[in-house]
PDB file of C-alpha atoms in Angstrom:
ATOM      1  CA  MET A   1     195.113 174.811  23.517  1.00  0.00           C
ATOM      2  CA  LYS A   2     197.253 173.139  26.009  1.00  0.00           C
ATOM      3  CA  ASP A   3     197.487 169.611  27.679  1.00  0.00           C
ATOM      4  CA  PRO A   4     196.045 169.934  31.143  1.00  0.00           C
ATOM      5  CA  ILE A   5     199.006 167.582  32.451  1.00  0.00           C
ATOM      6  CA  ASP A   6     201.618 171.084  30.748  1.00  0.00           C
ATOM      7  CA  THR A   7     199.712 173.165  32.992  1.00  0.00           C
ATOM      8  CA  LEU A   8     200.122 171.720  35.924  1.00  0.00           C
ATOM      9  CA  THR A   9     201.253 172.641  39.541  1.00  0.00           C
ATOM     10  CA  PRO A  10     203.754 170.224  41.984  1.00  0.00           C
ATOM     11  CA  MET A  11     199.260 171.877  44.226  1.00  0.00           C
ATOM     12  CA  GLY A  12     197.565 171.002  41.953  1.00  0.00           C
ATOM     13  CA  VAL A  13     198.481 168.115  41.622  1.00  0.00           C
ATOM     14  CA  MET A  14     198.311 167.794  45.140  1.00  0.00           C
ATOM     15  CA  VAL A  15     195.011 168.326  45.343  1.00  0.00           C
ATOM     16  CA  LEU A  16     194.005 166.471  42.831  1.00  0.00           C
ATOM     17  CA  ALA A  17     195.829 163.248  44.312  1.00  0.00           C
ATOM     18  CA  LEU A  18     193.694 164.239  47.542  1.00  0.00           C
ATOM     19  CA  LEU A  19     189.823 164.290  45.231  1.00  0.00           C
ATOM     20  CA  ARG A  20     191.365 161.191  44.751  1.00  0.00           C
ATOM     21  CA  GLU A  21     190.640 159.620  48.118  1.00  0.00           C
ATOM     22  CA  GLY A  22     187.421 161.787  47.796  1.00  0.00           C
ATOM     23  CA  ASP A  23     185.465 164.946  48.061  1.00  0.00           C
ATOM     24  CA  MET A  24     185.967 167.227  50.009  1.00  0.00           C
ATOM     25  CA  HIS A  25     186.409 171.809  50.502  1.00  0.00           C
ATOM     26  CA  PRO A  26     189.444 172.819  50.722  1.00  0.00           C
ATOM     27  CA  TYR A  27     189.484 173.880  54.612  1.00  0.00           C
ATOM     28  CA  GLU A  28     189.504 170.184  54.586  1.00  0.00           C
ATOM     29  CA  MET A  29     193.120 169.456  51.878  1.00  0.00           C
ATOM     30  CA  VAL A  30     194.400 172.348  54.247  1.00  0.00           C
ATOM     31  CA  ARG A  31     194.417 170.801  56.879  1.00  0.00           C
ATOM     32  CA  LEU A  32     195.171 167.238  55.403  1.00  0.00           C
ATOM     33  CA  LEU A  33     198.261 168.378  53.489  1.00  0.00           C
ATOM     34  CA  ARG A  34     199.778 169.595  57.451  1.00  0.00           C
ATOM     35  CA  THR A  35     198.591 167.099  59.068  1.00  0.00           C
ATOM     36  CA  ARG A  36     200.168 164.793  56.280  1.00  0.00           C
ATOM     37  CA  GLN A  37     203.762 167.249  56.254  1.00  0.00           C
ATOM     38  CA  ASP A  38     203.398 167.429  52.939  1.00  0.00           C
ATOM     39  CA  ASP A  39     204.104 171.066  53.431  1.00  0.00           C
ATOM     40  CA  ARG A  40     207.575 169.546  53.299  1.00  0.00           C
ATOM     41  CA  LEU A  41     207.937 169.150  49.832  1.00  0.00           C
ATOM     42  CA  LEU A  42     206.225 172.668  48.517  1.00  0.00           C
ATOM     43  CA  THR A  43     205.064 176.114  50.722  1.00  0.00           C
ATOM     44  CA  ILE A  44     200.995 175.488  51.749  1.00  0.00           C
ATOM     45  CA  THR A  45     199.383 178.638  52.156  1.00  0.00           C
ATOM     46  CA  ASN A  46     195.270 178.886  52.148  1.00  0.00           C
ATOM     47  CA  GLY A  47     196.250 181.760  49.661  1.00  0.00           C
ATOM     48  CA  THR A  48     197.721 179.166  46.922  1.00  0.00           C
ATOM     49  CA  LEU A  49     195.445 176.394  47.557  1.00  0.00           C
ATOM     50  CA  TYR A  50     192.648 177.878  46.898  1.00  0.00           C
ATOM     51  CA  HIS A  51     193.838 179.961  43.840  1.00  0.00           C
ATOM     52  CA  THR A  52     194.698 175.945  42.391  1.00  0.00           C
ATOM     53  CA  VAL A  53     191.088 174.634  43.328  1.00  0.00           C
ATOM     54  CA  ALA A  54     190.165 177.785  41.498  1.00  0.00           C
ATOM     55  CA  ARG A  55     192.750 176.875  38.197  1.00  0.00           C
ATOM     56  CA  LEU A  56     191.755 173.309  38.163  1.00  0.00           C
ATOM     57  CA  GLN A  57     187.700 173.879  38.176  1.00  0.00           C
ATOM     58  CA  LYS A  58     188.289 175.874  35.374  1.00  0.00           C
ATOM     59  CA  THR A  59     190.238 173.698  33.668  1.00  0.00           C
ATOM     60  CA  GLY A  60     187.699 171.328  34.836  1.00  0.00           C
ATOM     61  CA  LEU A  61     189.805 169.064  36.417  1.00  0.00           C
ATOM     62  CA  ILE A  62     187.704 168.919  39.524  1.00  0.00           C
ATOM     63  CA  ASP A  63     183.673 170.592  39.729  1.00  0.00           C
ATOM     64  CA  GLU A  64     181.904 172.311  42.440  1.00  0.00           C
ATOM     65  CA  ILE A  65     178.785 169.684  44.014  1.00  0.00           C
ATOM     66  CA  GLY A  66     177.490 171.803  46.828  1.00  0.00           C
ATOM     67  CA  ILE A  67     178.165 173.843  49.204  1.00  0.00           C
ATOM     68  CA  ASP A  68     177.870 173.165  53.310  1.00  0.00           C
ATOM     69  CA  ARG A  69     176.553 176.035  55.248  1.00  0.00           C
ATOM     70  CA  ASP A  70     176.447 174.930  58.563  1.00  0.00           C
ATOM     71  CA  GLY A  71     175.759 176.984  61.447  1.00  0.00           C
ATOM     72  CA  ASN A  72     178.471 179.935  62.010  1.00  0.00           C
ATOM     73  CA  ARG A  73     181.437 179.010  59.745  1.00  0.00           C
ATOM     74  CA  PRO A  74     181.803 180.560  56.439  1.00  0.00           C
ATOM     75  CA  GLU A  75     180.061 178.823  53.404  1.00  0.00           C
ATOM     76  CA  ARG A  76     182.757 175.884  52.709  1.00  0.00           C
ATOM     77  CA  THR A  77     182.764 174.903  48.860  1.00  0.00           C
ATOM     78  CA  THR A  78     182.905 170.975  48.277  1.00  0.00           C
ATOM     79  CA  TYR A  79     184.819 169.771  45.410  1.00  0.00           C
ATOM     80  CA  THR A  80     184.933 167.136  43.330  1.00  0.00           C
ATOM     81  CA  LEU A  81     187.149 164.928  40.978  1.00  0.00           C
ATOM     82  CA  THR A  82     186.266 164.660  37.276  1.00  0.00           C
ATOM     83  CA  ASP A  83     186.933 162.151  35.366  1.00  0.00           C
ATOM     84  CA  ALA A  84     189.827 164.675  33.853  1.00  0.00           C
ATOM     85  CA  GLY A  85     191.462 165.304  36.667  1.00  0.00           C
ATOM     86  CA  ARG A  86     191.594 161.539  37.334  1.00  0.00           C
ATOM     87  CA  ASP A  87     193.514 161.305  34.064  1.00  0.00           C
ATOM     88  CA  THR A  88     195.617 164.022  34.648  1.00  0.00           C
ATOM     89  CA  VAL A  89     197.172 163.305  37.353  1.00  0.00           C
ATOM     90  CA  ILE A  90     197.743 160.015  36.600  1.00  0.00           C
ATOM     91  CA  ALA A  91     199.454 161.275  33.826  1.00  0.00           C
ATOM     92  CA  TRP A  92     201.204 163.169  35.563  1.00  0.00           C
ATOM     93  CA  VAL A  93     202.409 160.617  38.174  1.00  0.00           C
ATOM     94  CA  ARG A  94     203.725 158.357  35.173  1.00  0.00           C
ATOM     95  CA  ARG A  95     205.216 161.218  33.824  1.00  0.00           C
ATOM     96  CA  GLU A  96     207.641 162.830  36.026  1.00  0.00           C
ATOM     97  CA  LEU A  97     208.047 159.931  37.752  1.00  0.00           C
ATOM     98  CA  PRO A  98     211.150 158.367  35.608  1.00  0.00           C
ATOM     99  CA  ARG A  99     212.730 162.250  34.823  1.00  0.00           C
ATOM    100  CA  THR A 100     215.622 162.866  37.172  1.00  0.00           C
ATOM    101  CA  ASP A 101     215.913 167.008  36.009  1.00  0.00           C
ATOM    102  CA  SER A 102     213.286 167.870  38.773  1.00  0.00           C
ATOM    103  CA  GLU A 103     214.351 166.826  42.183  1.00  0.00           C
ATOM    104  CA  THR A 104     210.097 168.736  43.037  1.00  0.00           C
ATOM    105  CA  ASP A 105     209.016 167.601  40.774  1.00  0.00           C
ATOM    106  CA  PHE A 106     210.218 164.228  41.503  1.00  0.00           C
ATOM    107  CA  ARG A 107     209.372 164.186  45.043  1.00  0.00           C
ATOM    108  CA  ILE A 108     205.555 164.501  44.711  1.00  0.00           C
ATOM    109  CA  ALA A 109     205.481 162.085  41.922  1.00  0.00           C
ATOM    110  CA  LEU A 110     206.859 159.484  44.368  1.00  0.00           C
ATOM    111  CA  ALA A 111     204.429 160.536  47.074  1.00  0.00           C
ATOM    112  CA  GLU A 112     201.800 160.137  44.810  1.00  0.00           C
ATOM    113  CA  ALA A 113     203.115 157.105  43.291  1.00  0.00           C
ATOM    114  CA  HIS A 114     200.626 155.015  45.212  1.00  0.00           C
ATOM    115  CA  ASN A 115     198.498 155.755  42.957  1.00  0.00           C
ATOM    116  CA  LEU A 116     200.351 154.018  40.217  1.00  0.00           C
ATOM    117  CA  GLU A 117     199.677 149.962  40.060  1.00  0.00           C
ATOM    118  CA  ARG A 118     202.957 147.909  40.805  1.00  0.00           C
ATOM    119  CA  ASP A 119     204.343 146.949  37.932  1.00  0.00           C
ATOM    120  CA  ASP A 120     203.396 150.277  36.340  1.00  0.00           C
ATOM    121  CA  VAL A 121     205.581 152.005  39.112  1.00  0.00           C
ATOM    122  CA  THR A 122     208.746 149.445  38.925  1.00  0.00           C
ATOM    123  CA  ALA A 123     208.838 149.419  35.313  1.00  0.00           C
ATOM    124  CA  LEU A 124     209.305 154.179  35.458  1.00  0.00           C
ATOM    125  CA  LEU A 125     211.033 153.679  38.677  1.00  0.00           C
ATOM    126  CA  ARG A 126     213.596 151.560  36.591  1.00  0.00           C
ATOM    127  CA  GLU A 127     213.749 154.019  33.509  1.00  0.00           C
ATOM    128  CA  ARG A 128     214.189 156.126  36.232  1.00  0.00           C
ATOM    129  CA  ARG A 129     217.008 154.306  37.386  1.00  0.00           C
ATOM    130  CA  SER A 130     218.696 154.003  34.331  1.00  0.00           C
ATOM    131  CA  ALA A 131     218.949 157.579  33.835  1.00  0.00           C
ATOM    132  CA  LEU A 132     220.868 158.427  37.533  1.00  0.00           C
ATOM    133  CA  ILE A 133     223.585 155.589  36.878  1.00  0.00           C
ATOM    134  CA  GLU A 134     224.131 157.307  33.227  1.00  0.00           C
ATOM    135  CA  SER A 135     224.597 160.336  34.798  1.00  0.00           C
ATOM    136  CA  HIS A 136     226.566 159.140  38.172  1.00  0.00           C
ATOM    137  CA  VAL A 137     229.010 157.642  35.383  1.00  0.00           C
ATOM    138  CA  ALA A 138     229.247 161.129  33.712  1.00  0.00           C
ATOM    139  CA  HIS A 139     230.179 162.535  36.767  1.00  0.00           C
ATOM    140  CA  ARG A 140     232.038 160.173  38.126  1.00  0.00           C
ATOM    141  CA  ASP A 141     235.075 159.632  34.624  1.00  0.00           C
ATOM    142  CA  GLY A 142     234.202 163.625  34.599  1.00  0.00           C
ATOM    143  CA  LEU A 143     235.766 164.384  38.318  1.00  0.00           C
ATOM    144  CA  ARG A 144     238.396 161.760  37.327  1.00  0.00           C
ATOM    145  CA  ALA A 145     239.304 163.261  34.292  1.00  0.00           C
ATOM    146  CA  ALA A 146     239.593 166.951  35.989  1.00  0.00           C
ATOM    147  CA  HIS A 147     241.729 165.400  38.914  1.00  0.00           C
ATOM    148  CA  GLU A 148     243.883 163.975  36.632  1.00  0.00           C
ATOM    149  CA  ARG A 149     244.208 167.222  34.252  1.00  0.00           C
ATOM    150  CA  GLY A 150     244.968 169.044  37.750  1.00  0.00           C
ATOM    151  CA  THR A 151     241.490 170.163  37.633  1.00  0.00           C
ATOM    152  CA  PRO A 152     241.970 172.226  41.823  1.00  0.00           C
ATOM    153  CA  ALA A 153     239.819 169.998  44.424  1.00  0.00           C
ATOM    154  CA  GLN A 154     238.153 173.005  45.885  1.00  0.00           C
ATOM    155  CA  VAL A 155     236.216 173.976  42.652  1.00  0.00           C
ATOM    156  CA  LEU A 156     235.192 170.374  41.889  1.00  0.00           C
ATOM    157  CA  VAL A 157     233.432 169.955  45.868  1.00  0.00           C
ATOM    158  CA  GLU A 158     229.419 170.675  43.886  1.00  0.00           C
ATOM    159  CA  ILE A 159     230.901 167.697  41.150  1.00  0.00           C
ATOM    160  CA  GLU A 160     231.662 165.388  44.404  1.00  0.00           C
ATOM    161  CA  ARG A 161     228.192 165.866  45.912  1.00  0.00           C
ATOM    162  CA  GLN A 162     226.516 165.318  43.361  1.00  0.00           C
ATOM    163  CA  GLU A 163     227.873 162.288  42.230  1.00  0.00           C
ATOM    164  CA  ALA A 164     227.987 160.838  45.834  1.00  0.00           C
ATOM    165  CA  LEU A 165     224.092 161.985  46.074  1.00  0.00           C
ATOM    166  CA  LEU A 166     223.565 160.170  42.720  1.00  0.00           C
ATOM    167  CA  GLU A 167     225.609 157.225  43.494  1.00  0.00           C
ATOM    168  CA  ALA A 168     223.217 157.129  46.501  1.00  0.00           C
ATOM    169  CA  GLU A 169     220.348 157.468  45.526  1.00  0.00           C
ATOM    170  CA  VAL A 170     221.129 153.958  42.520  1.00  0.00           C
ATOM    171  CA  ARG A 171     220.977 152.121  45.808  1.00  0.00           C
ATOM    172  CA  TRP A 172     218.056 153.852  47.677  1.00  0.00           C
ATOM    173  CA  LEU A 173     215.902 152.847  44.197  1.00  0.00           C
ATOM    174  CA  ASP A 174     217.717 148.981  44.312  1.00  0.00           C
ATOM    175  CA  THR A 175     215.956 148.671  47.443  1.00  0.00           C
ATOM    176  CA  LEU A 176     212.769 149.974  46.745  1.00  0.00           C
ATOM    177  CA  LEU A 177     212.327 147.704  43.285  1.00  0.00           C
ATOM    178  CA  THR A 178     213.397 144.345  45.319  1.00  0.00           C
ATOM    179  CA  ARG A 179     210.933 145.655  48.001  1.00  0.00           C
ATOM    180  CA  LEU A 180     208.246 146.301  45.104  1.00  0.00           C
ATOM    181  CA  ASP A 181     209.317 142.481  43.160  1.00  0.00           C
ATOM    182  CA  SER A 182     208.328 141.017  46.701  1.00  0.00           C
ATOM    183  CA  ASP A 183     205.191 140.010  48.459  1.00  0.00           C
ATOM    184  CA  GLY A 184     206.334 142.390  51.548  1.00  0.00           C
ATOM    185  CA  LEU A 185     205.353 146.409  50.867  1.00  0.00           C
ATOM    186  CA  ARG A 186     201.760 146.240  50.418  1.00  0.00           C
ATOM    187  CA  TRP A 187     200.985 148.690  46.972  1.00  0.00           C
ATOM    188  CA  GLY A 188     198.280 150.398  45.505  1.00  0.00           C
ATOM    189  CA  PRO A 189     195.731 152.958  45.691  1.00  0.00           C
ATOM    190  CA  ASN A 190     193.205 151.009  47.860  1.00  0.00           C
ATOM    191  CA  ASP A 191     196.462 148.350  49.796  1.00  0.00           C
ATOM    192  CA  PHE A 192     196.839 151.453  52.260  1.00  0.00           C
ATOM    193  CA  ASP A 193     198.065 149.013  56.167  1.00  0.00           C
ATOM    194  CA  ASP A 194     197.307 151.693  58.161  1.00  0.00           C
ATOM    195  CA  THR A 195     193.448 152.686  56.114  1.00  0.00           C
ATOM    196  CA  ASP A 196     191.885 153.283  60.025  1.00  0.00           C
ATOM    197  CA  ARG A 197     194.513 156.399  60.284  1.00  0.00           C
ATOM    198  CA  TYR A 198     192.540 157.846  56.955  1.00  0.00           C
ATOM    199  CA  ILE A 199     189.463 157.015  57.598  1.00  0.00           C
ATOM    200  CA  ALA A 200     190.382 159.134  61.052  1.00  0.00           C
ATOM    201  CA  GLN A 201     192.598 162.239  59.701  1.00  0.00           C
ATOM    202  CA  ARG A 202     189.465 162.695  57.210  1.00  0.00           C
ATOM    203  CA  LYS A 203     187.069 162.689  59.683  1.00  0.00           C
ATOM    204  CA  ALA A 204     189.414 165.789  61.727  1.00  0.00           C
ATOM    205  CA  ALA A 205     190.433 167.580  59.023  1.00  0.00           C
ATOM    206  CA  GLN A 206     186.663 168.160  58.501  1.00  0.00           C
ATOM    207  CA  GLN A 207     185.706 169.220  61.936  1.00  0.00           C
TER     208      GLN A 207
END
């Protein structure tokens, strides 16, 4: 039997992370994701989200806790996060945060990294930094060798771009790690700077 983490999609991660905030129905999930502009990370459609919710329930990561029949609105099923779901989303973020082979998965892991404790995130990002530096050195040295061989510059532009992106990400990561090492950046699942705004978002999405 497959480990749930191996079948978890990026959309599934976002749904599980939402349910860490509290029980909610899929309609509220869609509205929150769009309000928070998480659709810049991946395409969010009602059909995809509802399908994801069904899969998560089937694998025991979430559970149905009730159906809302308020007024003339369509029935809305409310879901809660199970212990297995809570463990799985954290395990997925931990697995993907240091990896460098999937930009989409890393961006979602980074967006959900606030669900981990500061020390955990710092250690994982330092692991990622080491991998990025290794890749940057390989690209830089490869470019130098290619130029020395007289390789036409026009066939090297993609490698030049990747080398520049790797260098820029290391600089950005160093800045983030410095902030995490200080007291200036509040961090952790229960330490948001603007909790009132998130509460207001939840209330608006429930309508």
